[in-house]
Amino acid sequence: MAPREQYLLLRAVADGAGLVMIGANDPRVLKQKNRLKSLPALLASGPVGDAYTVGKGRGMRLPKRPDMPYREGWQVEDDYWHERVGRAVLWAAGKEPKCQLDVSLSKTQFTPDERKTVTVRLSGTPVGQRPRLHVSVRRPADTPLPLPAQQMAAGGERSFSLPRLAAGEYHVDARLVGSTGVETWATVPFTVKSDRAVASVDLVQD
């Protein structure tokens, strides 16, 4: 940016706006001495990136978007990258959710036949009325598998048993939806591994 544009942008940030840098850095603005040593809950999952104070405003620094060569289901990886950026933008703008979902799994790696339990806890107070918890399981190139939605109150906790799943990389996605729309969300990755795999495919001409 030219000096005048830099000044106008940074003045707005210093007055309380947010700044998110992706794959870039300016140590004159995102100063090491102003970096947050303890990340807020919205940014700690992942974690999202490095957080700073900039005058009365907030700044975030994220690594550049990873290279995602084409393969079946690549869009899901891209979705989770943008989910990370979304958290950074909300926090930098001072628009972080008033409540927080914490999703935990009994393990992070399973065999297909192992029992898989997901626990979701809600902290903080939702803005809207009648919040419901929506949980789904997602694997690249597959249709998300929704679990039964449940009512969720502030301070509440819900547990779900996942069905038998084929080997692969998965995410558990949780959203809290009330009368005002989506209040907050969380996502956690896990892996299912199996000793059985397709070693080769042989075709017979007839």
mmCIF file of C-alpha atoms in Angstrom:
data_model
loop_
_atom_site.group_PDB
_atom_site.id
_atom_site.type_symbol
_atom_site.label_atom_id
_atom_site.label_comp_id
_atom_site.label_asym_id
_atom_site.label_seq_id
_atom_site.Cartn_x
_atom_site.Cartn_y
_atom_site.Cartn_z
ATOM 1 C CA MET A 1 0.000 0.000 0.000
ATOM 2 C CA ALA A 2 1.022 3.598 -0.528
ATOM 3 C CA PRO A 3 1.812 5.547 2.684
ATOM 4 C CA ARG A 4 -1.535 7.387 2.760
ATOM 5 C CA GLU A 5 -3.546 4.163 2.399
ATOM 6 C CA GLN A 6 -1.449 2.507 5.092
ATOM 7 C CA TYR A 7 -2.127 5.422 7.425
ATOM 8 C CA LEU A 8 -5.898 5.379 6.825
ATOM 9 C CA LEU A 9 -6.104 1.629 7.374
ATOM 10 C CA LEU A 10 -3.957 1.544 10.492
ATOM 11 C CA ARG A 11 -5.701 4.555 12.000
ATOM 12 C CA ALA A 12 -9.000 2.668 11.753
ATOM 13 C CA VAL A 13 -7.439 -0.387 13.406
ATOM 14 C CA ALA A 14 -5.872 1.685 16.187
ATOM 15 C CA ASP A 15 -9.322 3.217 16.789
ATOM 16 C CA GLY A 16 -10.902 -0.199 17.269
ATOM 17 C CA ALA A 17 -11.254 -2.010 13.923
ATOM 18 C CA GLY A 18 -9.696 -5.398 13.212
ATOM 19 C CA LEU A 19 -6.836 -6.466 10.944
ATOM 20 C CA VAL A 20 -6.171 -10.003 9.658
ATOM 21 C CA MET A 21 -2.971 -10.806 7.770
ATOM 22 C CA ILE A 22 -2.828 -14.121 5.895
ATOM 23 C CA GLY A 23 0.573 -15.268 4.696
ATOM 24 C CA ALA A 24 1.984 -11.820 5.457
ATOM 25 C CA ASN A 25 3.369 -9.863 8.381
ATOM 26 C CA ASP A 26 4.248 -6.314 9.350
ATOM 27 C CA PRO A 27 6.201 -6.254 12.637
ATOM 28 C CA ARG A 28 5.674 -2.488 12.854
ATOM 29 C CA VAL A 29 1.957 -3.202 13.347
ATOM 30 C CA LEU A 30 1.803 -6.678 14.858
ATOM 31 C CA LYS A 31 4.436 -6.029 17.497
ATOM 32 C CA GLN A 32 5.861 -8.937 19.429
ATOM 33 C CA LYS A 33 5.401 -7.104 22.734
ATOM 34 C CA ASN A 34 1.649 -6.846 21.996
ATOM 35 C CA ARG A 35 1.162 -10.519 21.143
ATOM 36 C CA LEU A 36 -1.364 -12.300 23.378
ATOM 37 C CA LYS A 37 0.332 -14.983 25.446
ATOM 38 C CA SER A 38 -2.973 -16.698 26.226
ATOM 39 C CA LEU A 39 -5.405 -17.154 23.338
ATOM 40 C CA PRO A 40 -9.162 -16.749 23.833
ATOM 41 C CA ALA A 41 -11.242 -19.901 23.433
ATOM 42 C CA LEU A 42 -12.398 -18.977 19.920
ATOM 43 C CA LEU A 43 -8.793 -18.955 18.672
ATOM 44 C CA ALA A 44 -7.317 -21.739 20.795
ATOM 45 C CA SER A 45 -8.905 -24.578 18.805
ATOM 46 C CA GLY A 46 -6.416 -25.508 16.107
ATOM 47 C CA PRO A 47 -4.916 -23.086 17.056
ATOM 48 C CA VAL A 48 -6.080 -20.425 14.595
ATOM 49 C CA GLY A 49 -3.052 -18.103 14.558
ATOM 50 C CA ASP A 50 -1.200 -15.373 16.453
ATOM 51 C CA ALA A 51 -3.288 -12.657 18.109
ATOM 52 C CA TYR A 52 -2.214 -9.082 18.903
ATOM 53 C CA THR A 53 -3.538 -5.849 20.282
ATOM 54 C CA VAL A 54 -3.135 -2.844 17.963
ATOM 55 C CA GLY A 55 -4.056 0.287 19.902
ATOM 56 C CA LYS A 56 -7.771 -0.125 20.661
ATOM 57 C CA GLY A 57 -8.089 -2.703 17.872
ATOM 58 C CA ARG A 58 -7.116 -6.304 17.333
ATOM 59 C CA GLY A 59 -4.800 -7.982 14.871
ATOM 60 C CA MET A 60 -4.424 -11.604 13.697
ATOM 61 C CA ARG A 61 -1.613 -13.238 11.743
ATOM 62 C CA LEU A 62 -2.314 -16.520 9.937
ATOM 63 C CA PRO A 63 -0.067 -18.631 7.734
ATOM 64 C CA LYS A 64 -0.820 -18.555 4.021
ATOM 65 C CA ARG A 65 -3.486 -20.863 2.670
ATOM 66 C CA PRO A 66 -1.924 -24.322 2.197
ATOM 67 C CA ASP A 67 -1.478 -25.755 -1.260
ATOM 68 C CA MET A 68 -4.410 -28.089 -1.937
ATOM 69 C CA PRO A 69 -3.817 -30.153 -5.092
ATOM 70 C CA TYR A 70 -6.927 -31.590 -6.686
ATOM 71 C CA ARG A 71 -8.139 -34.888 -5.279
ATOM 72 C CA GLU A 72 -11.489 -36.329 -4.367
ATOM 73 C CA GLY A 73 -12.870 -34.324 -1.474
ATOM 74 C CA TRP A 74 -10.311 -31.476 -1.574
ATOM 75 C CA GLN A 75 -13.145 -28.978 -0.998
ATOM 76 C CA VAL A 76 -13.600 -30.243 2.567
ATOM 77 C CA GLU A 77 -10.009 -29.368 3.463
ATOM 78 C CA ASP A 78 -10.624 -25.932 1.933
ATOM 79 C CA ASP A 79 -13.795 -25.547 4.037
ATOM 80 C CA TYR A 80 -11.862 -26.116 7.254
ATOM 81 C CA TRP A 81 -9.217 -23.595 6.211
ATOM 82 C CA HIS A 82 -11.944 -20.984 5.726
ATOM 83 C CA GLU A 83 -13.474 -21.985 9.062
ATOM 84 C CA ARG A 84 -10.126 -21.053 10.612
ATOM 85 C CA VAL A 85 -10.086 -17.707 8.788
ATOM 86 C CA GLY A 86 -13.663 -17.066 9.916
ATOM 87 C CA ARG A 87 -12.656 -17.395 13.554
ATOM 88 C CA ALA A 88 -9.823 -14.926 13.036
ATOM 89 C CA VAL A 89 -12.100 -12.383 11.333
ATOM 90 C CA LEU A 90 -14.801 -12.616 14.017
ATOM 91 C CA TRP A 91 -12.315 -12.157 16.843
ATOM 92 C CA ALA A 92 -10.440 -9.303 15.149
ATOM 93 C CA ALA A 93 -13.751 -7.506 14.544
ATOM 94 C CA GLY A 94 -14.786 -7.941 18.187
ATOM 95 C CA LYS A 95 -17.761 -10.061 17.091
ATOM 96 C CA GLU A 96 -16.819 -13.339 18.786
ATOM 97 C CA PRO A 97 -19.730 -15.532 19.961
ATOM 98 C CA LYS A 98 -21.169 -14.974 23.437
ATOM 99 C CA CYS A 99 -20.992 -18.705 24.114
ATOM 100 C CA GLN A 100 -18.561 -21.487 23.330
ATOM 101 C CA LEU A 101 -18.873 -25.149 22.373
ATOM 102 C CA ASP A 102 -16.208 -27.593 23.526
ATOM 103 C CA VAL A 103 -16.132 -30.865 21.573
ATOM 104 C CA SER A 104 -14.106 -33.789 22.896
ATOM 105 C CA LEU A 105 -13.652 -37.364 21.724
ATOM 106 C CA SER A 106 -12.826 -40.394 23.816
ATOM 107 C CA LYS A 107 -9.807 -40.850 21.469
ATOM 108 C CA THR A 108 -8.445 -39.262 18.318
ATOM 109 C CA GLN A 109 -7.745 -42.541 16.500
ATOM 110 C CA PHE A 110 -10.104 -45.513 16.327
ATOM 111 C CA THR A 111 -10.564 -48.862 14.632
ATOM 112 C CA PRO A 112 -13.880 -49.322 12.774
ATOM 113 C CA ASP A 113 -15.382 -51.483 15.539
ATOM 114 C CA GLU A 114 -14.287 -49.393 18.531
ATOM 115 C CA ARG A 115 -16.871 -47.446 20.507
ATOM 116 C CA LYS A 116 -16.602 -43.770 19.596
ATOM 117 C CA THR A 117 -18.060 -41.232 22.024
ATOM 118 C CA VAL A 118 -18.340 -37.488 21.407
ATOM 119 C CA THR A 119 -19.077 -35.089 24.270
ATOM 120 C CA VAL A 120 -20.178 -31.495 23.642
ATOM 121 C CA ARG A 121 -20.249 -28.871 26.406
ATOM 122 C CA LEU A 122 -21.704 -25.373 26.233
ATOM 123 C CA SER A 123 -20.237 -22.494 28.226
ATOM 124 C CA GLY A 124 -21.536 -18.936 28.244
ATOM 125 C CA THR A 125 -25.090 -17.780 27.576
ATOM 126 C CA PRO A 126 -26.639 -17.956 24.083
ATOM 127 C CA VAL A 127 -28.237 -14.800 22.724
ATOM 128 C CA GLY A 128 -31.269 -16.461 21.121
ATOM 129 C CA GLN A 129 -34.037 -18.617 22.532
ATOM 130 C CA ARG A 130 -34.501 -22.406 22.304
ATOM 131 C CA PRO A 131 -30.935 -23.267 21.257
ATOM 132 C CA ARG A 132 -30.503 -26.684 19.677
ATOM 133 C CA LEU A 133 -27.276 -28.596 19.205
ATOM 134 C CA HIS A 134 -26.614 -30.004 15.727
ATOM 135 C CA VAL A 135 -23.761 -32.516 15.422
ATOM 136 C CA SER A 136 -22.576 -34.226 12.248
ATOM 137 C CA VAL A 137 -19.677 -36.422 11.125
ATOM 138 C CA ARG A 138 -17.892 -35.499 7.916
ATOM 139 C CA ARG A 139 -15.351 -37.199 5.678
ATOM 140 C CA PRO A 140 -13.923 -35.772 2.438
ATOM 141 C CA ALA A 141 -15.996 -36.682 -0.640
ATOM 142 C CA ASP A 142 -18.803 -38.117 1.544
ATOM 143 C CA THR A 143 -22.177 -36.691 2.502
ATOM 144 C CA PRO A 144 -22.120 -35.416 6.127
ATOM 145 C CA LEU A 145 -23.773 -37.823 8.563
ATOM 146 C CA PRO A 146 -26.096 -35.870 10.916
ATOM 147 C CA LEU A 147 -26.810 -37.082 14.445
ATOM 148 C CA PRO A 148 -30.145 -36.352 16.177
ATOM 149 C CA ALA A 149 -30.431 -32.671 17.183
ATOM 150 C CA GLN A 150 -30.901 -31.974 20.889
ATOM 151 C CA GLN A 151 -31.934 -29.045 23.069
ATOM 152 C CA MET A 152 -28.961 -27.402 24.776
ATOM 153 C CA ALA A 153 -29.026 -25.085 27.786
ATOM 154 C CA ALA A 154 -26.246 -22.862 29.105
ATOM 155 C CA GLY A 155 -23.777 -25.030 30.996
ATOM 156 C CA GLY A 156 -25.262 -28.158 29.425
ATOM 157 C CA GLU A 157 -23.497 -31.260 28.167
ATOM 158 C CA ARG A 158 -24.519 -33.864 25.597
ATOM 159 C CA SER A 159 -22.871 -37.133 24.588
ATOM 160 C CA PHE A 160 -23.230 -38.994 21.294
ATOM 161 C CA SER A 161 -22.159 -42.455 20.160
ATOM 162 C CA LEU A 162 -20.857 -42.486 16.610
ATOM 163 C CA PRO A 163 -21.862 -45.295 14.246
ATOM 164 C CA ARG A 164 -19.443 -47.782 12.708
ATOM 165 C CA LEU A 165 -17.319 -45.874 10.217
ATOM 166 C CA ALA A 166 -15.073 -46.902 7.354
ATOM 167 C CA ALA A 167 -11.362 -46.093 7.534
ATOM 168 C CA GLY A 168 -10.523 -42.483 6.774
ATOM 169 C CA GLU A 169 -10.030 -38.945 8.070
ATOM 170 C CA TYR A 170 -13.092 -37.389 9.712
ATOM 171 C CA HIS A 171 -14.309 -34.289 11.534
ATOM 172 C CA VAL A 172 -17.018 -33.951 14.144
ATOM 173 C CA ASP A 173 -18.805 -30.655 13.504
ATOM 174 C CA ALA A 174 -21.066 -29.092 16.141
ATOM 175 C CA ARG A 175 -23.299 -26.015 15.726
ATOM 176 C CA LEU A 176 -25.555 -24.300 18.245
ATOM 177 C CA VAL A 177 -28.602 -22.853 16.489
ATOM 178 C CA GLY A 178 -31.184 -20.684 18.242
ATOM 179 C CA SER A 179 -33.881 -18.174 17.334
ATOM 180 C CA THR A 180 -31.235 -15.700 16.120
ATOM 181 C CA GLY A 181 -29.423 -18.240 13.920
ATOM 182 C CA VAL A 182 -26.070 -19.951 14.436
ATOM 183 C CA GLU A 183 -24.701 -18.896 17.835
ATOM 184 C CA THR A 184 -21.353 -20.684 17.770
ATOM 185 C CA TRP A 185 -19.655 -23.777 16.383
ATOM 186 C CA ALA A 186 -16.753 -26.153 16.917
ATOM 187 C CA THR A 187 -15.014 -28.881 14.955
ATOM 188 C CA VAL A 188 -12.602 -31.672 15.949
ATOM 189 C CA PRO A 189 -10.702 -34.071 13.639
ATOM 190 C CA PHE A 190 -10.260 -37.793 14.206
ATOM 191 C CA THR A 191 -9.052 -40.843 12.284
ATOM 192 C CA VAL A 192 -10.429 -44.329 11.731
ATOM 193 C CA LYS A 193 -7.793 -46.912 10.802
ATOM 194 C CA SER A 194 -8.276 -50.484 9.664
ATOM 195 C CA ASP A 195 -5.936 -53.405 9.019
ATOM 196 C CA ARG A 196 -8.004 -54.235 5.954
ATOM 197 C CA ALA A 197 -7.497 -52.293 2.730
ATOM 198 C CA VAL A 198 -7.862 -52.736 -1.015
ATOM 199 C CA ALA A 199 -4.428 -53.902 -2.158
ATOM 200 C CA SER A 200 -5.238 -54.148 -5.881
ATOM 201 C CA VAL A 201 -8.095 -54.359 -8.366
ATOM 202 C CA ASP A 202 -7.975 -56.967 -11.131
ATOM 203 C CA LEU A 203 -10.350 -56.770 -14.096
ATOM 204 C CA VAL A 204 -11.498 -59.754 -16.159
ATOM 205 C CA GLN A 205 -12.223 -58.872 -19.778
ATOM 206 C CA ASP A 206 -15.616 -60.653 -19.951
#
